[in-house]
PDB file of C-alpha atoms in Angstrom:
ATOM      1  CA  MET A  19      59.183 -52.338 -50.496  1.00  0.00           C
ATOM      2  CA  VAL A  20      58.974 -48.570 -49.947  1.00  0.00           C
ATOM      3  CA  ILE A  21      56.875 -46.545 -52.384  1.00  0.00           C
ATOM      4  CA  ASP A  22      56.899 -42.766 -52.220  1.00  0.00           C
ATOM      5  CA  PRO A  23      53.780 -41.727 -54.174  1.00  0.00           C
ATOM      6  CA  HIS A  24      54.445 -37.988 -54.078  1.00  0.00           C
ATOM      7  CA  VAL A  25      57.736 -36.452 -55.200  1.00  0.00           C
ATOM      8  CA  HIS A  26      58.878 -33.521 -57.351  1.00  0.00           C
ATOM      9  CA  LEU A  27      62.006 -34.384 -59.342  1.00  0.00           C
ATOM     10  CA  ARG A  28      62.187 -31.060 -61.230  1.00  0.00           C
ATOM     11  CA  ASP A  29      64.561 -31.262 -64.249  1.00  0.00           C
ATOM     12  CA  PHE A  30      63.449 -29.797 -67.632  1.00  0.00           C
ATOM     13  CA  ASN A  31      63.945 -26.029 -67.131  1.00  0.00           C
ATOM     14  CA  GLU A  32      64.668 -26.495 -63.423  1.00  0.00           C
ATOM     15  CA  LYS A  33      67.838 -28.572 -63.543  1.00  0.00           C
ATOM     16  CA  HIS A  34      69.404 -26.159 -61.078  1.00  0.00           C
ATOM     17  CA  LYS A  35      67.000 -27.549 -58.442  1.00  0.00           C
ATOM     18  CA  GLU A  36      67.378 -31.237 -59.212  1.00  0.00           C
ATOM     19  CA  THR A  37      67.537 -33.673 -62.108  1.00  0.00           C
ATOM     20  CA  VAL A  38      65.529 -36.867 -62.462  1.00  0.00           C
ATOM     21  CA  LYS A  39      68.786 -38.810 -62.310  1.00  0.00           C
ATOM     22  CA  HIS A  40      69.810 -37.239 -59.005  1.00  0.00           C
ATOM     23  CA  GLY A  41      66.360 -37.690 -57.482  1.00  0.00           C
ATOM     24  CA  LEU A  42      66.291 -41.383 -58.375  1.00  0.00           C
ATOM     25  CA  GLU A  43      69.797 -41.861 -56.994  1.00  0.00           C
ATOM     26  CA  VAL A  44      68.670 -40.298 -53.706  1.00  0.00           C
ATOM     27  CA  ALA A  45      65.648 -42.614 -53.700  1.00  0.00           C
ATOM     28  CA  LEU A  46      67.890 -45.631 -54.242  1.00  0.00           C
ATOM     29  CA  ASP A  47      70.273 -44.583 -51.460  1.00  0.00           C
ATOM     30  CA  SER A  48      67.270 -44.052 -49.151  1.00  0.00           C
ATOM     31  CA  GLY A  49      65.843 -47.548 -49.704  1.00  0.00           C
ATOM     32  CA  VAL A  50      62.920 -46.412 -51.847  1.00  0.00           C
ATOM     33  CA  SER A  51      61.797 -48.847 -54.548  1.00  0.00           C
ATOM     34  CA  ALA A  52      59.357 -46.628 -56.459  1.00  0.00           C
ATOM     35  CA  VAL A  53      58.456 -42.950 -56.760  1.00  0.00           C
ATOM     36  CA  PHE A  54      55.531 -41.223 -58.443  1.00  0.00           C
ATOM     37  CA  GLU A  55      56.339 -37.677 -59.519  1.00  0.00           C
ATOM     38  CA  MET A  56      54.051 -34.689 -59.799  1.00  0.00           C
ATOM     39  CA  PRO A  57      53.362 -32.841 -63.071  1.00  0.00           C
ATOM     40  CA  ASN A  58      53.954 -29.209 -62.008  1.00  0.00           C
ATOM     41  CA  THR A  59      57.327 -29.243 -63.716  1.00  0.00           C
ATOM     42  CA  ASN A  60      58.524 -26.469 -66.049  1.00  0.00           C
ATOM     43  CA  PRO A  61      57.069 -27.062 -68.596  1.00  0.00           C
ATOM     44  CA  PRO A  62      54.236 -29.018 -66.933  1.00  0.00           C
ATOM     45  CA  ILE A  63      53.445 -32.617 -67.802  1.00  0.00           C
ATOM     46  CA  ILE A  64      50.069 -32.158 -69.506  1.00  0.00           C
ATOM     47  CA  ASP A  65      50.435 -33.737 -72.957  1.00  0.00           C
ATOM     48  CA  GLU A  66      52.049 -36.647 -74.772  1.00  0.00           C
ATOM     49  CA  LYS A  67      55.070 -34.591 -75.814  1.00  0.00           C
ATOM     50  CA  THR A  68      56.104 -33.852 -72.241  1.00  0.00           C
ATOM     51  CA  VAL A  69      55.305 -37.425 -71.187  1.00  0.00           C
ATOM     52  CA  LYS A  70      57.707 -38.753 -73.840  1.00  0.00           C
ATOM     53  CA  GLU A  71      60.379 -36.251 -72.820  1.00  0.00           C
ATOM     54  CA  ARG A  72      60.003 -37.349 -69.211  1.00  0.00           C
ATOM     55  CA  LEU A  73      60.292 -41.015 -70.169  1.00  0.00           C
ATOM     56  CA  GLU A  74      63.544 -40.220 -71.967  1.00  0.00           C
ATOM     57  CA  LEU A  75      64.918 -38.767 -68.732  1.00  0.00           C
ATOM     58  CA  TYR A  76      63.906 -41.949 -66.880  1.00  0.00           C
ATOM     59  CA  GLY A  77      65.858 -44.014 -69.396  1.00  0.00           C
ATOM     60  CA  GLN A  78      68.896 -41.753 -69.245  1.00  0.00           C
ATOM     61  CA  ALA A  79      68.959 -41.994 -65.439  1.00  0.00           C
ATOM     62  CA  LYS A  80      69.637 -45.758 -65.671  1.00  0.00           C
ATOM     63  CA  THR A  81      68.433 -46.284 -62.122  1.00  0.00           C
ATOM     64  CA  ILE A  82      66.815 -49.626 -62.865  1.00  0.00           C
ATOM     65  CA  ASP A  83      66.290 -50.538 -59.207  1.00  0.00           C
ATOM     66  CA  VAL A  84      63.868 -47.640 -58.676  1.00  0.00           C
ATOM     67  CA  PHE A  85      60.582 -47.510 -60.599  1.00  0.00           C
ATOM     68  CA  CYS A  86      59.616 -43.997 -61.615  1.00  0.00           C
ATOM     69  CA  GLY A  87      56.111 -43.085 -62.715  1.00  0.00           C
ATOM     70  CA  MET A  88      54.448 -39.742 -63.294  1.00  0.00           C
ATOM     71  CA  TYR A  89      51.080 -38.089 -62.863  1.00  0.00           C
ATOM     72  CA  ILE A  90      49.705 -36.128 -65.797  1.00  0.00           C
ATOM     73  CA  GLY A  91      48.370 -32.703 -64.888  1.00  0.00           C
ATOM     74  CA  LEU A  92      44.819 -31.570 -65.644  1.00  0.00           C
ATOM     75  CA  THR A  93      43.540 -28.196 -66.799  1.00  0.00           C
ATOM     76  CA  ASP A  94      39.983 -26.904 -67.173  1.00  0.00           C
ATOM     77  CA  ASP A  95      40.016 -27.696 -70.914  1.00  0.00           C
ATOM     78  CA  PRO A  96      37.807 -30.758 -71.624  1.00  0.00           C
ATOM     79  CA  GLU A  97      39.870 -31.627 -74.699  1.00  0.00           C
ATOM     80  CA  GLN A  98      43.085 -31.672 -72.657  1.00  0.00           C
ATOM     81  CA  ILE A  99      41.370 -33.854 -70.055  1.00  0.00           C
ATOM     82  CA  ARG A 100      40.165 -36.306 -72.703  1.00  0.00           C
ATOM     83  CA  ASN A 101      43.657 -36.479 -74.175  1.00  0.00           C
ATOM     84  CA  ALA A 102      45.080 -37.079 -70.704  1.00  0.00           C
ATOM     85  CA  VAL A 103      42.771 -40.068 -70.268  1.00  0.00           C
ATOM     86  CA  GLU A 104      44.032 -41.542 -73.539  1.00  0.00           C
ATOM     87  CA  ILE A 105      47.645 -40.909 -72.555  1.00  0.00           C
ATOM     88  CA  HIS A 106      47.055 -42.651 -69.226  1.00  0.00           C
ATOM     89  CA  ARG A 107      45.606 -45.684 -70.974  1.00  0.00           C
ATOM     90  CA  LYS A 108      48.482 -45.787 -73.442  1.00  0.00           C
ATOM     91  CA  TYR A 109      51.364 -45.344 -70.987  1.00  0.00           C
ATOM     92  CA  PHE A 110      50.082 -46.868 -67.734  1.00  0.00           C
ATOM     93  CA  PRO A 111      51.739 -47.713 -65.339  1.00  0.00           C
ATOM     94  CA  LEU A 112      54.429 -45.168 -66.277  1.00  0.00           C
ATOM     95  CA  VAL A 113      51.655 -42.591 -66.239  1.00  0.00           C
ATOM     96  CA  VAL A 114      50.200 -43.620 -62.899  1.00  0.00           C
ATOM     97  CA  GLY A 115      47.241 -41.268 -62.761  1.00  0.00           C
ATOM     98  CA  MET A 116      45.871 -37.725 -62.993  1.00  0.00           C
ATOM     99  CA  LYS A 117      46.739 -34.712 -60.821  1.00  0.00           C
ATOM    100  CA  LEU A 118      44.407 -31.786 -60.166  1.00  0.00           C
ATOM    101  CA  TYR A 119      45.654 -28.678 -58.392  1.00  0.00           C
ATOM    102  CA  ALA A 120      42.530 -27.258 -56.766  1.00  0.00           C
ATOM    103  CA  GLY A 121      44.595 -24.414 -55.338  1.00  0.00           C
ATOM    104  CA  GLN A 122      47.696 -22.513 -56.406  1.00  0.00           C
ATOM    105  CA  SER A 123      50.987 -24.041 -55.328  1.00  0.00           C
ATOM    106  CA  VAL A 124      54.357 -24.061 -57.086  1.00  0.00           C
ATOM    107  CA  GLY A 125      53.972 -23.421 -60.810  1.00  0.00           C
ATOM    108  CA  ASN A 126      50.889 -22.368 -62.756  1.00  0.00           C
ATOM    109  CA  LEU A 127      49.089 -25.699 -63.067  1.00  0.00           C
ATOM    110  CA  ALA A 128      45.923 -24.973 -61.094  1.00  0.00           C
ATOM    111  CA  VAL A 129      42.159 -25.182 -61.605  1.00  0.00           C
ATOM    112  CA  ILE A 130      41.027 -22.912 -58.804  1.00  0.00           C
ATOM    113  CA  HIS A 131      37.340 -22.264 -59.531  1.00  0.00           C
ATOM    114  CA  PRO A 132      34.890 -24.923 -58.266  1.00  0.00           C
ATOM    115  CA  VAL A 133      32.811 -24.735 -61.463  1.00  0.00           C
ATOM    116  CA  ASP A 134      35.932 -25.612 -63.468  1.00  0.00           C
ATOM    117  CA  GLN A 135      36.842 -28.414 -61.066  1.00  0.00           C
ATOM    118  CA  LEU A 136      33.378 -29.851 -61.675  1.00  0.00           C
ATOM    119  CA  ILE A 137      34.178 -29.849 -65.408  1.00  0.00           C
ATOM    120  CA  VAL A 138      37.226 -31.991 -64.644  1.00  0.00           C
ATOM    121  CA  TYR A 139      35.163 -34.601 -62.784  1.00  0.00           C
ATOM    122  CA  THR A 140      32.377 -34.540 -65.359  1.00  0.00           C
ATOM    123  CA  THR A 141      34.810 -35.094 -68.232  1.00  0.00           C
ATOM    124  CA  LEU A 142      36.667 -37.893 -66.447  1.00  0.00           C
ATOM    125  CA  ALA A 143      33.361 -39.605 -65.667  1.00  0.00           C
ATOM    126  CA  GLN A 144      32.172 -39.250 -69.260  1.00  0.00           C
ATOM    127  CA  GLU A 145      35.422 -40.771 -70.503  1.00  0.00           C
ATOM    128  CA  GLY A 146      35.036 -43.746 -68.155  1.00  0.00           C
ATOM    129  CA  TYR A 147      38.254 -42.998 -66.323  1.00  0.00           C
ATOM    130  CA  GLU A 148      38.757 -45.435 -63.430  1.00  0.00           C
ATOM    131  CA  GLY A 149      42.300 -44.594 -62.370  1.00  0.00           C
ATOM    132  CA  VAL A 150      43.695 -42.388 -59.616  1.00  0.00           C
ATOM    133  CA  LEU A 151      42.853 -38.691 -59.384  1.00  0.00           C
ATOM    134  CA  ALA A 152      45.196 -37.031 -56.889  1.00  0.00           C
ATOM    135  CA  VAL A 153      44.058 -33.580 -55.786  1.00  0.00           C
ATOM    136  CA  HIS A 154      46.063 -30.820 -54.153  1.00  0.00           C
ATOM    137  CA  ALA A 155      43.202 -29.647 -51.951  1.00  0.00           C
ATOM    138  CA  GLU A 156      43.387 -26.019 -50.826  1.00  0.00           C
ATOM    139  CA  LYS A 157      40.471 -23.713 -51.629  1.00  0.00           C
ATOM    140  CA  GLU A 158      41.446 -20.319 -52.978  1.00  0.00           C
ATOM    141  CA  CYS A 159      38.625 -18.330 -51.374  1.00  0.00           C
ATOM    142  CA  PHE A 160      39.945 -19.271 -47.916  1.00  0.00           C
ATOM    143  CA  MET A 161      43.539 -18.340 -48.694  1.00  0.00           C
ATOM    144  CA  ASN A 162      45.087 -14.886 -48.554  1.00  0.00           C
ATOM    145  CA  GLN A 163      48.487 -14.818 -50.197  1.00  0.00           C
ATOM    146  CA  ASP A 164      48.850 -11.131 -49.317  1.00  0.00           C
ATOM    147  CA  ALA A 165      48.925 -12.136 -45.653  1.00  0.00           C
ATOM    148  CA  PHE A 166      52.310 -13.811 -46.165  1.00  0.00           C
ATOM    149  CA  LEU A 167      55.132 -11.536 -45.013  1.00  0.00           C
ATOM    150  CA  PRO A 168      58.609 -12.983 -45.717  1.00  0.00           C
ATOM    151  CA  GLU A 169      60.091 -11.216 -42.692  1.00  0.00           C
ATOM    152  CA  PHE A 170      57.560 -13.150 -40.549  1.00  0.00           C
ATOM    153  CA  PRO A 171      57.631 -16.644 -42.091  1.00  0.00           C
ATOM    154  CA  ILE A 172      54.957 -17.993 -39.749  1.00  0.00           C
ATOM    155  CA  SER A 173      52.490 -15.718 -41.535  1.00  0.00           C
ATOM    156  CA  HIS A 174      52.433 -18.334 -44.302  1.00  0.00           C
ATOM    157  CA  CYS A 175      50.594 -20.660 -41.918  1.00  0.00           C
ATOM    158  CA  PHE A 176      47.829 -18.081 -41.494  1.00  0.00           C
ATOM    159  CA  ALA A 177      47.684 -17.287 -45.208  1.00  0.00           C
ATOM    160  CA  ARG A 178      46.701 -20.904 -45.948  1.00  0.00           C
ATOM    161  CA  PRO A 179      44.549 -21.976 -42.954  1.00  0.00           C
ATOM    162  CA  PRO A 180      43.166 -25.478 -42.257  1.00  0.00           C
ATOM    163  CA  ILE A 181      39.695 -24.479 -43.488  1.00  0.00           C
ATOM    164  CA  ALA A 182      41.154 -24.056 -46.992  1.00  0.00           C
ATOM    165  CA  GLU A 183      42.171 -27.726 -47.003  1.00  0.00           C
ATOM    166  CA  TYR A 184      39.012 -29.065 -45.363  1.00  0.00           C
ATOM    167  CA  SER A 185      36.662 -27.093 -47.604  1.00  0.00           C
ATOM    168  CA  SER A 186      38.472 -28.142 -50.769  1.00  0.00           C
ATOM    169  CA  ILE A 187      38.403 -31.814 -49.782  1.00  0.00           C
ATOM    170  CA  LYS A 188      34.673 -31.506 -49.176  1.00  0.00           C
ATOM    171  CA  ASP A 189      34.297 -30.023 -52.668  1.00  0.00           C
ATOM    172  CA  GLN A 190      36.199 -32.911 -54.250  1.00  0.00           C
ATOM    173  CA  ILE A 191      34.044 -35.458 -52.435  1.00  0.00           C
ATOM    174  CA  ASP A 192      30.876 -33.676 -53.543  1.00  0.00           C
ATOM    175  CA  PHE A 193      32.079 -33.499 -57.157  1.00  0.00           C
ATOM    176  CA  ALA A 194      33.000 -37.178 -57.188  1.00  0.00           C
ATOM    177  CA  LYS A 195      29.561 -38.155 -55.880  1.00  0.00           C
ATOM    178  CA  LEU A 196      27.675 -35.772 -58.156  1.00  0.00           C
ATOM    179  CA  THR A 197      29.373 -37.001 -61.330  1.00  0.00           C
ATOM    180  CA  ARG A 198      29.542 -40.646 -60.217  1.00  0.00           C
ATOM    181  CA  PHE A 199      33.280 -40.593 -60.702  1.00  0.00           C
ATOM    182  CA  LYS A 200      34.473 -44.212 -60.900  1.00  0.00           C
ATOM    183  CA  GLY A 201      38.160 -43.695 -60.168  1.00  0.00           C
ATOM    184  CA  LYS A 202      40.036 -43.433 -56.878  1.00  0.00           C
ATOM    185  CA  LEU A 203      40.160 -39.978 -55.331  1.00  0.00           C
ATOM    186  CA  HIS A 204      43.436 -39.458 -53.459  1.00  0.00           C
ATOM    187  CA  ILE A 205      44.150 -36.502 -51.162  1.00  0.00           C
ATOM    188  CA  PRO A 206      47.928 -36.082 -50.845  1.00  0.00           C
ATOM    189  CA  HIS A 207      49.819 -34.284 -48.061  1.00  0.00           C
ATOM    190  CA  ILE A 208      46.747 -34.147 -45.825  1.00  0.00           C
ATOM    191  CA  SER A 209      47.645 -31.955 -42.868  1.00  0.00           C
ATOM    192  CA  CYS A 210      44.732 -31.650 -40.418  1.00  0.00           C
ATOM    193  CA  PRO A 211      42.911 -34.197 -38.223  1.00  0.00           C
ATOM    194  CA  GLU A 212      39.503 -32.856 -39.263  1.00  0.00           C
ATOM    195  CA  SER A 213      40.429 -33.446 -42.911  1.00  0.00           C
ATOM    196  CA  VAL A 214      41.418 -37.041 -42.151  1.00  0.00           C
ATOM    197  CA  GLU A 215      38.120 -37.642 -40.385  1.00  0.00           C
ATOM    198  CA  LEU A 216      36.229 -36.194 -43.378  1.00  0.00           C
ATOM    199  CA  VAL A 217      37.988 -38.628 -45.706  1.00  0.00           C
ATOM    200  CA  ASN A 218      37.204 -41.553 -43.423  1.00  0.00           C
ATOM    201  CA  ARG A 219      33.516 -40.624 -43.152  1.00  0.00           C
ATOM    202  CA  SER A 220      33.376 -40.641 -46.950  1.00  0.00           C
ATOM    203  CA  LYS A 221      34.913 -44.130 -47.057  1.00  0.00           C
ATOM    204  CA  LYS A 222      31.955 -45.369 -45.028  1.00  0.00           C
ATOM    205  CA  LEU A 223      29.659 -43.969 -47.738  1.00  0.00           C
ATOM    206  CA  ASP A 224      31.357 -46.210 -50.325  1.00  0.00           C
ATOM    207  CA  LEU A 225      33.457 -43.500 -51.950  1.00  0.00           C
ATOM    208  CA  ASP A 226      36.781 -44.837 -53.211  1.00  0.00           C
ATOM    209  CA  ILE A 227      39.034 -42.307 -51.484  1.00  0.00           C
ATOM    210  CA  SER A 228      42.408 -42.352 -49.786  1.00  0.00           C
ATOM    211  CA  CYS A 229      44.802 -39.866 -48.220  1.00  0.00           C
ATOM    212  CA  GLY A 230      48.509 -39.551 -47.571  1.00  0.00           C
ATOM    213  CA  VAL A 231      50.553 -37.712 -44.950  1.00  0.00           C
ATOM    214  CA  CYS A 232      54.053 -36.244 -45.118  1.00  0.00           C
ATOM    215  CA  PRO A 233      56.807 -36.649 -42.519  1.00  0.00           C
ATOM    216  CA  HIS A 234      56.891 -32.901 -41.872  1.00  0.00           C
ATOM    217  CA  HIS A 235      53.221 -32.867 -40.836  1.00  0.00           C
ATOM    218  CA  LEU A 236      53.911 -35.732 -38.423  1.00  0.00           C
ATOM    219  CA  ARG A 237      57.083 -34.357 -36.896  1.00  0.00           C
ATOM    220  CA  TYR A 238      57.122 -30.555 -37.116  1.00  0.00           C
ATOM    221  CA  ASN A 239      54.754 -27.671 -36.422  1.00  0.00           C
ATOM    222  CA  SER A 240      54.311 -23.985 -37.153  1.00  0.00           C
ATOM    223  CA  SER A 241      56.720 -22.946 -34.392  1.00  0.00           C
ATOM    224  CA  GLN A 242      59.546 -24.009 -36.750  1.00  0.00           C
ATOM    225  CA  MET A 243      58.766 -20.935 -38.808  1.00  0.00           C
ATOM    226  CA  SER A 244      59.382 -18.601 -35.878  1.00  0.00           C
ATOM    227  CA  GLU A 245      62.902 -19.901 -35.400  1.00  0.00           C
ATOM    228  CA  LYS A 246      66.075 -18.931 -37.234  1.00  0.00           C
ATOM    229  CA  ASN A 247      65.800 -19.697 -40.965  1.00  0.00           C
ATOM    230  CA  GLY A 248      62.092 -20.350 -40.516  1.00  0.00           C
ATOM    231  CA  ILE A 249      61.465 -19.352 -44.124  1.00  0.00           C
ATOM    232  CA  LEU A 250      63.110 -22.621 -45.189  1.00  0.00           C
ATOM    233  CA  TRP A 251      60.089 -24.455 -43.732  1.00  0.00           C
ATOM    234  CA  LYS A 252      57.625 -22.773 -46.094  1.00  0.00           C
ATOM    235  CA  ILE A 253      55.557 -25.585 -47.629  1.00  0.00           C
ATOM    236  CA  ASN A 254      52.051 -26.106 -49.069  1.00  0.00           C
ATOM    237  CA  PRO A 255      49.945 -26.924 -47.144  1.00  0.00           C
ATOM    238  CA  PRO A 256      51.850 -25.249 -44.311  1.00  0.00           C
ATOM    239  CA  LEU A 257      52.966 -26.612 -40.978  1.00  0.00           C
ATOM    240  CA  ARG A 258      50.132 -26.544 -38.451  1.00  0.00           C
ATOM    241  CA  GLU A 259      49.708 -25.755 -34.757  1.00  0.00           C
ATOM    242  CA  PRO A 260      51.928 -27.559 -32.177  1.00  0.00           C
ATOM    243  CA  ILE A 261      49.345 -30.233 -31.213  1.00  0.00           C
ATOM    244  CA  ASN A 262      48.823 -31.209 -34.831  1.00  0.00           C
ATOM    245  CA  PRO A 263      51.732 -33.667 -35.366  1.00  0.00           C
ATOM    246  CA  THR A 264      50.745 -35.772 -32.351  1.00  0.00           C
ATOM    247  CA  GLN A 265      47.137 -35.952 -33.547  1.00  0.00           C
ATOM    248  CA  MET A 266      48.176 -36.876 -37.086  1.00  0.00           C
ATOM    249  CA  LEU A 267      50.528 -39.597 -35.867  1.00  0.00           C
ATOM    250  CA  ILE A 268      47.711 -41.137 -33.822  1.00  0.00           C
ATOM    251  CA  LEU A 269      45.443 -41.159 -36.879  1.00  0.00           C
ATOM    252  CA  LEU A 270      48.201 -42.774 -38.953  1.00  0.00           C
ATOM    253  CA  LYS A 271      48.692 -45.536 -36.380  1.00  0.00           C
ATOM    254  CA  GLN A 272      44.912 -46.046 -36.244  1.00  0.00           C
ATOM    255  CA  GLY A 273      44.957 -46.821 -39.970  1.00  0.00           C
ATOM    256  CA  LYS A 274      42.957 -43.729 -40.903  1.00  0.00           C
ATOM    257  CA  ILE A 275      45.735 -42.431 -43.175  1.00  0.00           C
ATOM    258  CA  ASP A 276      46.529 -44.679 -46.112  1.00  0.00           C
ATOM    259  CA  TRP A 277      49.922 -43.512 -47.363  1.00  0.00           C
ATOM    260  CA  ILE A 278      53.142 -41.960 -46.163  1.00  0.00           C
ATOM    261  CA  GLU A 279      54.547 -39.651 -48.852  1.00  0.00           C
ATOM    262  CA  THR A 280      57.374 -37.149 -48.608  1.00  0.00           C
ATOM    263  CA  ASP A 281      56.305 -34.447 -51.092  1.00  0.00           C
ATOM    264  CA  HIS A 282      60.035 -34.183 -51.827  1.00  0.00           C
ATOM    265  CA  ALA A 283      60.362 -30.720 -53.395  1.00  0.00           C
ATOM    266  CA  PRO A 284      63.855 -29.247 -53.772  1.00  0.00           C
ATOM    267  CA  HIS A 285      64.553 -25.583 -54.574  1.00  0.00           C
ATOM    268  CA  SER A 286      67.730 -23.559 -54.652  1.00  0.00           C
ATOM    269  CA  LEU A 287      68.592 -21.746 -51.427  1.00  0.00           C
ATOM    270  CA  GLN A 288      68.188 -18.371 -53.136  1.00  0.00           C
ATOM    271  CA  GLU A 289      64.647 -19.280 -54.246  1.00  0.00           C
ATOM    272  CA  LYS A 290      63.767 -20.174 -50.671  1.00  0.00           C
ATOM    273  CA  ILE A 291      65.146 -17.130 -48.871  1.00  0.00           C
ATOM    274  CA  ASN A 292      64.403 -14.536 -51.585  1.00  0.00           C
ATOM    275  CA  HIS A 293      61.534 -13.864 -53.959  1.00  0.00           C
ATOM    276  CA  PRO A 294      59.562 -15.944 -54.898  1.00  0.00           C
ATOM    277  CA  TYR A 295      60.109 -17.669 -51.501  1.00  0.00           C
ATOM    278  CA  CYS A 296      59.283 -21.069 -52.999  1.00  0.00           C
ATOM    279  CA  SER A 297      57.284 -23.597 -51.007  1.00  0.00           C
ATOM    280  CA  GLY A 298      58.728 -27.076 -50.615  1.00  0.00           C
ATOM    281  CA  ILE A 299      61.572 -28.961 -48.956  1.00  0.00           C
ATOM    282  CA  PRO A 300      63.771 -31.880 -50.102  1.00  0.00           C
ATOM    283  CA  SER A 301      62.797 -34.965 -48.108  1.00  0.00           C
ATOM    284  CA  LEU A 302      63.381 -38.208 -50.039  1.00  0.00           C
ATOM    285  CA  GLN A 303      66.484 -38.694 -47.918  1.00  0.00           C
ATOM    286  CA  TRP A 304      64.316 -38.802 -44.781  1.00  0.00           C
ATOM    287  CA  TRP A 305      62.964 -42.304 -45.374  1.00  0.00           C
ATOM    288  CA  PRO A 306      65.534 -44.211 -43.248  1.00  0.00           C
ATOM    289  CA  LEU A 307      65.121 -41.778 -40.344  1.00  0.00           C
ATOM    290  CA  PHE A 308      61.354 -41.696 -40.702  1.00  0.00           C
ATOM    291  CA  GLY A 309      61.135 -45.470 -40.335  1.00  0.00           C
ATOM    292  CA  GLU A 310      62.992 -45.244 -37.038  1.00  0.00           C
ATOM    293  CA  TYR A 311      60.728 -42.417 -35.872  1.00  0.00           C
ATOM    294  CA  LEU A 312      57.594 -44.524 -36.373  1.00  0.00           C
TER     295      LEU A 312
END
């Protein structure tokens, strides 16, 4: 059984990028049995209304051989967080867990200030939440979006450096310990060896934490963005230095990375090559090739 725990199926107001039905059909054709989709849709999945609307799309897709679950997004509003916990309890496993964006990515669903992130952990702990909290870990104070120059796509790699990921992961670990968070902390699309080692050191301290890696961080590097059409490789977190994929593959084979996840994220071509130069690439279809690569 192949489970892809990190996909973006779009739909809602972004049908021009992909529909849930199409995404699940691609998953089926690629030999994937289950996908968990992210909540930074338009509108975002942050309340029961959008959860119900999403479930309707699952039913309309009629792709019964592929399980589809969703993460519910978190804001810095304690009431929204408490409601999210209740929604998770009511709809689990279709609502598989919570998603916190600790840095800006695609969409506006982000809690970027550490003091507000601490509120998230405190509220989840107070509510007795014991499920999965997946965190997009990139720390804003180490990122410089103004450094990205579309005519030099590789500049995106410098605008979001490895220290932004590492520092944010460290924050999440500290918050989980401080609040005695009882759920599982998951770091998706981990991209740097030092970040993987940080996660594994925390496992030894009895923190329930896991991480996942994407095919593009195992196979490609920042040099892709200096080639023709390099802007198409703009993703968050970005591709890293040339030695990085080899190091990440070694860590995966050593069992230090828990999940393989595609971060499937389709956009229209115009959105990739023109403003807003969206981050993300479609990759659900890579699963058959990725198996051969490993």
